[in-house]
PDB file of C-alpha atoms in Angstrom:
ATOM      1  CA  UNK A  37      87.272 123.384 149.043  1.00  0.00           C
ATOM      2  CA  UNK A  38      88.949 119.997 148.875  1.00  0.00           C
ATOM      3  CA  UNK A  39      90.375 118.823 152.510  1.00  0.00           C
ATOM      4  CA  UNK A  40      93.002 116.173 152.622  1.00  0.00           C
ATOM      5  CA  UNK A  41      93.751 114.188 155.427  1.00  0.00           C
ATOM      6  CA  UNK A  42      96.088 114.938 157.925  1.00  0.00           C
ATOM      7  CA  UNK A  43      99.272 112.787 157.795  1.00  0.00           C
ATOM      8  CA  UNK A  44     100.353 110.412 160.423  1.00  0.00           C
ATOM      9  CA  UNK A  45     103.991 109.777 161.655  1.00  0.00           C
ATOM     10  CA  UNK A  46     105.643 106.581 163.516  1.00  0.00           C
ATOM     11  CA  UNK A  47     107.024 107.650 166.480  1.00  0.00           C
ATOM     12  CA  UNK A  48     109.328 104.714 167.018  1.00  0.00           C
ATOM     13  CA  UNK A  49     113.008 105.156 165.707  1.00  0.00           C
ATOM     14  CA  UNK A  50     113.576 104.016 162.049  1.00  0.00           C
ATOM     15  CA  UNK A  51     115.127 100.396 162.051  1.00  0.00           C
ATOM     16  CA  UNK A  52     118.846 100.826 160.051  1.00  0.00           C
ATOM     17  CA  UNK A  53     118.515  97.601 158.693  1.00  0.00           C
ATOM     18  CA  UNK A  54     115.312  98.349 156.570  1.00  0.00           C
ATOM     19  CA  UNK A  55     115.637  98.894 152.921  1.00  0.00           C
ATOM     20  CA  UNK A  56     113.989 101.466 151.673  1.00  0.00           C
ATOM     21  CA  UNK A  57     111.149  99.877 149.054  1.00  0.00           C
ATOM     22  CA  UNK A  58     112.084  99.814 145.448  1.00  0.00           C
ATOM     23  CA  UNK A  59     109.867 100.559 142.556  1.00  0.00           C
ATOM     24  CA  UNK A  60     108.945  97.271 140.643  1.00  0.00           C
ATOM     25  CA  UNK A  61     110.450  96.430 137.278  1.00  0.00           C
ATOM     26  CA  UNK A  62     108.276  95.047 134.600  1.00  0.00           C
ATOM     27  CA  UNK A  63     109.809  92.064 132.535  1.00  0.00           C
ATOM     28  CA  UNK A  64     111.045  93.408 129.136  1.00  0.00           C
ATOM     29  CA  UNK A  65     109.440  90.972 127.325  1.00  0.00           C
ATOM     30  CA  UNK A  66     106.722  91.822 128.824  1.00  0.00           C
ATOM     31  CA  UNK A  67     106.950  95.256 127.217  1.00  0.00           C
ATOM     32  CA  UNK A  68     107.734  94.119 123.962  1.00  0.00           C
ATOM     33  CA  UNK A  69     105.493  90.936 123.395  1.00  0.00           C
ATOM     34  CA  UNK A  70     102.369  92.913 122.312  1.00  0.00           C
ATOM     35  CA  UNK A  71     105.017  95.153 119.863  1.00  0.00           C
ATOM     36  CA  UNK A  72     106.268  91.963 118.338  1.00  0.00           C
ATOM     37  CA  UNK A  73     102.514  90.566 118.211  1.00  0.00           C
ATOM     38  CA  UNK A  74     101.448  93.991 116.362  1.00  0.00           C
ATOM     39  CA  UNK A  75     104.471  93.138 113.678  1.00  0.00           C
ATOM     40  CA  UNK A  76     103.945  89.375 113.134  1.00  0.00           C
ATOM     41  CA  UNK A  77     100.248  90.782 112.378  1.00  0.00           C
ATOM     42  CA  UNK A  78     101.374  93.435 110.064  1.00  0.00           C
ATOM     43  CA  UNK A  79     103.590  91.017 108.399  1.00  0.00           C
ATOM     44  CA  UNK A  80     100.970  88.341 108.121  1.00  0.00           C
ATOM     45  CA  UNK A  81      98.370  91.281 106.446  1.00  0.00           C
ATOM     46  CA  UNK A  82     101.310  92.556 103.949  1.00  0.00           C
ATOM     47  CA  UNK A  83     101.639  89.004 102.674  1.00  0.00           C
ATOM     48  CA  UNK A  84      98.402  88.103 102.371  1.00  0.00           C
ATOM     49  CA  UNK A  85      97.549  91.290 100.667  1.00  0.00           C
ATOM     50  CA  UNK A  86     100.547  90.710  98.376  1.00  0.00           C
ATOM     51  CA  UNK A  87     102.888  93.318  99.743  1.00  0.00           C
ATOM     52  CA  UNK A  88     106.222  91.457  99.306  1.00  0.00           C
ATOM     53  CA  UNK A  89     105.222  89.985  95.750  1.00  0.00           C
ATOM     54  CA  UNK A  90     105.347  91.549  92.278  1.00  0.00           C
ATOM     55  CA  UNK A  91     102.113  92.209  91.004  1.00  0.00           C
ATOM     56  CA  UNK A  92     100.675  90.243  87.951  1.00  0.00           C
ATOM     57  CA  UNK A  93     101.058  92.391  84.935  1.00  0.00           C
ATOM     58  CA  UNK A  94      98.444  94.309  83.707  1.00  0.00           C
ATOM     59  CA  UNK A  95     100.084  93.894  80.114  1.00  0.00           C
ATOM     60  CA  UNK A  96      98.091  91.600  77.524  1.00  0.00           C
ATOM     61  CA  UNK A  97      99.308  89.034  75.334  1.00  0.00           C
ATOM     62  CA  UNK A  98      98.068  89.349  72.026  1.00  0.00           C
ATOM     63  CA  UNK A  99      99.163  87.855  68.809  1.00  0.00           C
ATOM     64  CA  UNK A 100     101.329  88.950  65.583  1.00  0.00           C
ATOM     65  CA  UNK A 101      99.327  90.627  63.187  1.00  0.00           C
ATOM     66  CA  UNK A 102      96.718  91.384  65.934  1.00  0.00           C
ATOM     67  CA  UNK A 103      94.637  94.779  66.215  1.00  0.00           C
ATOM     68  CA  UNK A 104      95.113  96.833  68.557  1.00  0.00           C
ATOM     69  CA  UNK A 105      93.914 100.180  70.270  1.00  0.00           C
ATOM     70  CA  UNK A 106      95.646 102.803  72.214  1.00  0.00           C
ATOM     71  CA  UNK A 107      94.295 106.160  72.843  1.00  0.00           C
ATOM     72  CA  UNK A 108      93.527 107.676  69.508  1.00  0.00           C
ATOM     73  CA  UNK A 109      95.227 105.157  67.388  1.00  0.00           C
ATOM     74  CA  UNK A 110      94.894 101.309  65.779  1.00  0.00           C
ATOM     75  CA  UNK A 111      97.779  99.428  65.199  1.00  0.00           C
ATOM     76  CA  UNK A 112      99.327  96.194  64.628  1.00  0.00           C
ATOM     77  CA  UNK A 113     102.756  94.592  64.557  1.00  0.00           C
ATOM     78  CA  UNK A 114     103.776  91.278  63.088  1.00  0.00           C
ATOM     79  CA  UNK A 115     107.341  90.862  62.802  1.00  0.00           C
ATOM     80  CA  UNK A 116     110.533  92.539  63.690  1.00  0.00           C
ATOM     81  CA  UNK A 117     114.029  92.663  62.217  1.00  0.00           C
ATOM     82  CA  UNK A 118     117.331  93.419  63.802  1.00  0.00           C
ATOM     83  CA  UNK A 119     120.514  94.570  62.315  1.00  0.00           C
ATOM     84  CA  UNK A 120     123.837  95.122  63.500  1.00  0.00           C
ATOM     85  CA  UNK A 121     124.759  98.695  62.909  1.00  0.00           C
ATOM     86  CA  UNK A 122     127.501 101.483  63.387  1.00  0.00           C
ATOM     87  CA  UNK A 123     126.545 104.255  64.861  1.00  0.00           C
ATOM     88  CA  UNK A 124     128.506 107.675  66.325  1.00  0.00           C
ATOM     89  CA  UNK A 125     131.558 105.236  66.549  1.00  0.00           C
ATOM     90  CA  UNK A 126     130.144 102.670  68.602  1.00  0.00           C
ATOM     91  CA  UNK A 127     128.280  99.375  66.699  1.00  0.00           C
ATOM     92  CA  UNK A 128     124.958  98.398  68.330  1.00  0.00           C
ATOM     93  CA  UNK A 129     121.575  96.945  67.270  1.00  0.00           C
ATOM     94  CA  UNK A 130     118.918  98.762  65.743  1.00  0.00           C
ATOM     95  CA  UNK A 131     115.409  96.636  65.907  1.00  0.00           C
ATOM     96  CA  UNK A 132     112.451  97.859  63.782  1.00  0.00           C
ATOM     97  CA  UNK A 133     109.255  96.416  64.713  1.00  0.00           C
ATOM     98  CA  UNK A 134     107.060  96.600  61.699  1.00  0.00           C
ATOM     99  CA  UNK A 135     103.080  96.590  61.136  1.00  0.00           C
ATOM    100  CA  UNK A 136     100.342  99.167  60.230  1.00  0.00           C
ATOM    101  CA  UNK A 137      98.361 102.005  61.713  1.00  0.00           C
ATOM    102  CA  UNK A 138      96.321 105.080  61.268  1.00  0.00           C
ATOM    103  CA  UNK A 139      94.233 107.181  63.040  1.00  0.00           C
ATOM    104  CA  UNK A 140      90.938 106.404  64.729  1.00  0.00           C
ATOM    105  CA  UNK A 141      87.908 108.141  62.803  1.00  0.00           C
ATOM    106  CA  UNK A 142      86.942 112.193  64.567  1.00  0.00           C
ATOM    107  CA  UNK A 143      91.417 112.565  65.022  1.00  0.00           C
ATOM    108  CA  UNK A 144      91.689 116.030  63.326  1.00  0.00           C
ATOM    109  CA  UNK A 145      95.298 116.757  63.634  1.00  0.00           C
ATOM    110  CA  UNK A 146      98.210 114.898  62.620  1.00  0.00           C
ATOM    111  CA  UNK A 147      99.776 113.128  65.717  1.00  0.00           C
ATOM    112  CA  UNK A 148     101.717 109.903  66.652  1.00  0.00           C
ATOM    113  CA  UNK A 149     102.799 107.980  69.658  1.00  0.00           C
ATOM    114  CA  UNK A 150     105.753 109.772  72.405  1.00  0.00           C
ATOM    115  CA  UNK A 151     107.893 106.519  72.210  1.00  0.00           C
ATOM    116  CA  UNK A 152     109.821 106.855  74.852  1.00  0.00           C
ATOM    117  CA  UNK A 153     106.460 106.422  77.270  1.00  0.00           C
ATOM    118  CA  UNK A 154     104.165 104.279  74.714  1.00  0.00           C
ATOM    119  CA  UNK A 155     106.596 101.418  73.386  1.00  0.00           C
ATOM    120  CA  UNK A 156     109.526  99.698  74.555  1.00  0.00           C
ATOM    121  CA  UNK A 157     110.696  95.969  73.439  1.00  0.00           C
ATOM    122  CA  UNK A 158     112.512  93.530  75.388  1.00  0.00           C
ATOM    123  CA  UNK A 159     114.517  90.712  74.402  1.00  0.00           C
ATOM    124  CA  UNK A 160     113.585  87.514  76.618  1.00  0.00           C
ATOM    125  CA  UNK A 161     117.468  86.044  77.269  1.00  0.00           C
ATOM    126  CA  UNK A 162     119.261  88.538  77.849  1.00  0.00           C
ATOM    127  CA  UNK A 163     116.037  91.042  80.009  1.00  0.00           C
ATOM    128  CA  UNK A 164     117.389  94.025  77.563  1.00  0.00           C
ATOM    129  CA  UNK A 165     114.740  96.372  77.715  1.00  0.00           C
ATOM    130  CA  UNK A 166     114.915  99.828  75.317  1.00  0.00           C
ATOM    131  CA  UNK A 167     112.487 102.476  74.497  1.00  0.00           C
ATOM    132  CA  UNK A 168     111.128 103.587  71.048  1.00  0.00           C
ATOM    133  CA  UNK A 169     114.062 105.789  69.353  1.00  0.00           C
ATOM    134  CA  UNK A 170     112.159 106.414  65.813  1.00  0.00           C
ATOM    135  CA  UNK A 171     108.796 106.380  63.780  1.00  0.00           C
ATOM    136  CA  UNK A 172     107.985 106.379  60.409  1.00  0.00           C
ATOM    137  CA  UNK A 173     104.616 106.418  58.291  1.00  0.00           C
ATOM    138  CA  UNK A 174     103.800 105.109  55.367  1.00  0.00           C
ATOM    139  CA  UNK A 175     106.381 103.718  52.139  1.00  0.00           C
ATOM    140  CA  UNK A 176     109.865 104.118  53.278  1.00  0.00           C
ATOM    141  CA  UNK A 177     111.064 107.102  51.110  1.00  0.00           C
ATOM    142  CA  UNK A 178     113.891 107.291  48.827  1.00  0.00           C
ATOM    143  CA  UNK A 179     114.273 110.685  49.647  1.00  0.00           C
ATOM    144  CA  UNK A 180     114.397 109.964  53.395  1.00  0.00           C
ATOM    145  CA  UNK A 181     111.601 111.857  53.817  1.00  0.00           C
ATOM    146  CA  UNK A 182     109.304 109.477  55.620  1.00  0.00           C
ATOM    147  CA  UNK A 183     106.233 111.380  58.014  1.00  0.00           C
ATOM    148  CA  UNK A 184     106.639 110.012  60.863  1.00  0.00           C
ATOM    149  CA  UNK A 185     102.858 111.630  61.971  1.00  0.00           C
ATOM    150  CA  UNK A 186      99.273 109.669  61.314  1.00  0.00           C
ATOM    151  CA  UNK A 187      97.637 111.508  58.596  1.00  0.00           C
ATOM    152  CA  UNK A 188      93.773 111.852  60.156  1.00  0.00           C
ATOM    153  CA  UNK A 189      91.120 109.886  57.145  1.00  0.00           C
ATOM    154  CA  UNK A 190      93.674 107.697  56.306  1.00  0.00           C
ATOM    155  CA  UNK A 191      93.517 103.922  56.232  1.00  0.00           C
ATOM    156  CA  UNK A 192      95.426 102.156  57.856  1.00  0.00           C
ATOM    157  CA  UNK A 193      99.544 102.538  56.488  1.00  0.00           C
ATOM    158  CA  UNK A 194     102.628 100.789  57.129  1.00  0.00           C
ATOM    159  CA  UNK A 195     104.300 101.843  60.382  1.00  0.00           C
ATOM    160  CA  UNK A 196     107.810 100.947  61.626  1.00  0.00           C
ATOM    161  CA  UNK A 197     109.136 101.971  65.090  1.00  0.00           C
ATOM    162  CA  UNK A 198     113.068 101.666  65.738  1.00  0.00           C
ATOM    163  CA  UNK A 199     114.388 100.956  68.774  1.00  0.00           C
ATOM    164  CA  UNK A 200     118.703 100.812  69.448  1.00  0.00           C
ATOM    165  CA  UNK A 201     120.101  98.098  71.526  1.00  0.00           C
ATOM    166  CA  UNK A 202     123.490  97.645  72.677  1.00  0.00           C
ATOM    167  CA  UNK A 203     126.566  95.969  71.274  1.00  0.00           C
ATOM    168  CA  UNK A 204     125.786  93.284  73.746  1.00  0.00           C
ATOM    169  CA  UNK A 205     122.798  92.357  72.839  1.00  0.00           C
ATOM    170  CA  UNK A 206     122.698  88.315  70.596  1.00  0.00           C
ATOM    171  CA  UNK A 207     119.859  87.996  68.303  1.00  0.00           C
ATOM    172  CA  UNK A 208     117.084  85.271  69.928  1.00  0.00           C
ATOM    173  CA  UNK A 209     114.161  83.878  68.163  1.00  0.00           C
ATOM    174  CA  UNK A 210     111.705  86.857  69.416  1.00  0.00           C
ATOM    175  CA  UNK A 211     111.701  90.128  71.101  1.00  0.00           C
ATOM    176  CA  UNK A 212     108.733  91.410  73.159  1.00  0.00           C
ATOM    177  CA  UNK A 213     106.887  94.383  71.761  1.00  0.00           C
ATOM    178  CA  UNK A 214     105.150  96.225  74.625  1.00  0.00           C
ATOM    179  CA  UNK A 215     102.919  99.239  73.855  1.00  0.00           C
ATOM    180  CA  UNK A 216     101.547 101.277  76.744  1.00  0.00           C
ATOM    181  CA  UNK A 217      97.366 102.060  77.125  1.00  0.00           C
ATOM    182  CA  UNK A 218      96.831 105.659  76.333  1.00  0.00           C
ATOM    183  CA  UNK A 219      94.473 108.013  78.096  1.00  0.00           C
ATOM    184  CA  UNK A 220      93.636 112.342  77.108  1.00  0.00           C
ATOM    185  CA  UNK A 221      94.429 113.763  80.741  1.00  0.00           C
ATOM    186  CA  UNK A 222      96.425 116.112  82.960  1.00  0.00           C
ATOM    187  CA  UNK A 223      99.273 113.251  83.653  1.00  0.00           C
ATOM    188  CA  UNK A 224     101.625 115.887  85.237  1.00  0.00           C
ATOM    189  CA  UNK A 225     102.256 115.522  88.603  1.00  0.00           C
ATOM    190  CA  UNK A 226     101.294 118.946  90.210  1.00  0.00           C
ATOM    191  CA  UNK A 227      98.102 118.850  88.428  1.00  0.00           C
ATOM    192  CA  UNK A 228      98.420 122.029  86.269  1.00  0.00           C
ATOM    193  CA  UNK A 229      95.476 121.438  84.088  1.00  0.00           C
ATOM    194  CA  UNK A 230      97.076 120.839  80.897  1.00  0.00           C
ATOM    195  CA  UNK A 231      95.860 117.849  79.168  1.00  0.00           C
ATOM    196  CA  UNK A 232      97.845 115.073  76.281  1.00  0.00           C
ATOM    197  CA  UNK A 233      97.658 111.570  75.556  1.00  0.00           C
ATOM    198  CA  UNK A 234     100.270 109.314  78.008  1.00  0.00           C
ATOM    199  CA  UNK A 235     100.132 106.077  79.518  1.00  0.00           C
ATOM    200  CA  UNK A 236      96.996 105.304  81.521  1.00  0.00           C
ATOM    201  CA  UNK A 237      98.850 103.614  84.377  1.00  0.00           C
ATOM    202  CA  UNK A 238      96.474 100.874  83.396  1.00  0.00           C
ATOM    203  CA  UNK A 239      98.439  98.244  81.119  1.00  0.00           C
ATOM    204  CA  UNK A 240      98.461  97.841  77.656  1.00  0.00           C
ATOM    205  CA  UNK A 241      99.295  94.861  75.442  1.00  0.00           C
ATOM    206  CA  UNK A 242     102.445  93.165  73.983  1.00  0.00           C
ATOM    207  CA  UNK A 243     103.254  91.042  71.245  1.00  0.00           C
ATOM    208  CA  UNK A 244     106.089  88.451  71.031  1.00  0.00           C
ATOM    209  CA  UNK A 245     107.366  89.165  67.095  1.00  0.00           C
ATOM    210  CA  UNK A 246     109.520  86.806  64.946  1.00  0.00           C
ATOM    211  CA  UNK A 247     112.983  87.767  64.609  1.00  0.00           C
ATOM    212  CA  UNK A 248     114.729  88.124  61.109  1.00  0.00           C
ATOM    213  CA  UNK A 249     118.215  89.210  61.619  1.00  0.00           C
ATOM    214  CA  UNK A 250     119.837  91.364  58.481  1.00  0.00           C
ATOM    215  CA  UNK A 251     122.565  90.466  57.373  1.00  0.00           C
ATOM    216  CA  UNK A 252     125.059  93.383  56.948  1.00  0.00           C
ATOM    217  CA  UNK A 253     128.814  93.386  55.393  1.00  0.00           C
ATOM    218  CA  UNK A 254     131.860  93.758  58.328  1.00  0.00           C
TER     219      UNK A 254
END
């Protein structure tokens, strides 16, 4: 059993002119020094850990005419030409980056890169920056019936991806071809099992290709 002491009053008559004690304030910034402290050290880790900066790219330089591989395919792209084009009512750009590619050796089915995830270009003035709008394989067809799949066994074939830019857009001396790394895995985001080839998440390369501008009649 826990005893507590017995309490002891002051007989004498309470004195009106005593104030009654008041409970002692702490200084604000007392209170808030060691919460600014804990943000100017937050801060100073975020910097130095490069939270405020944009992260070096994790995209390659490599030259015209250089070899390249992505996932299941080699490639290479030397050049590109623009030309200025109507379309649906509206005149833009269409830019074909051209080069070769084929299949790496054990690909059994006929496949090519999703463009609007593996390549985009960029033109360096202006920041315009489009994704891949068309493929094609091999000769350009007559018939305009050019595959636009890899064959698998093939050698390497001419390979031309199209990409639209806007009515905006003024011819420079190069755009910048950028073409995603590649990677066979579940990329969806709940998981689901289901695996393709998509980017990596880990880079690529890019070239920066010649331009030759076509001239077309108004």
């Amino acid at each position: 059993m826990i005893e507590t002491p017995a309490i002891w009053r002051d007989p004498s008559p309470l004195d009106p002119a005593w104030a009654s004690p008041r409970r002692r304030r702490r200084r604000r910034w007392l209170v808030l020094l060691p919460v600014a402290f804990a943000l100017v050290l937050l801060l100073a880790v975020t910097i130095a850990f490069g939270g405020f900066t944009e992260r070096e790219s994790v995209y390659q330089p490599v030259a015209p005419g250089a070899v390249i591989r992505t996932g299941p395919y080699e490639m290479s792209f030397d050049k590109v030409t623009v030309e200025r084009e109507l379309s649906f009512g509206e005149v833009g750009w269409t830019a074909t980056a051209i080069g070769h590619g084929r299949l790496l050796d054990g690909v059994t089915e006929p496949m090519a890169p999703y463009l609007s995830t593996a390549m985009a270009v960029q033109d360096g003035p202006s920041a315009l920056t489009v994704e891949g709008f068309v493929q094609e394989v091999g000769p350009v067809s007559d018939s305009g019936a050019t595959p636009r799949l890899f064959t698998p066994g093939l050698e390497s074939q001419e390979y031309r991806v199209e990409f639209e830019l806007p009515a905006e857009y003024r011819p420079s001396g190069y755009l910048r071809l950028a073409i995603a790394d590649l990677s066979y895995d579940d990329h969806s985001f709940l998981q689901i099992g289901t695996k393709y080839w998509a980017p990596s998440g880990r880079g690529g390369a890019y070239y920066y290709l010649p331009v030759t501008v076509i001239a077309t009649a108004d």
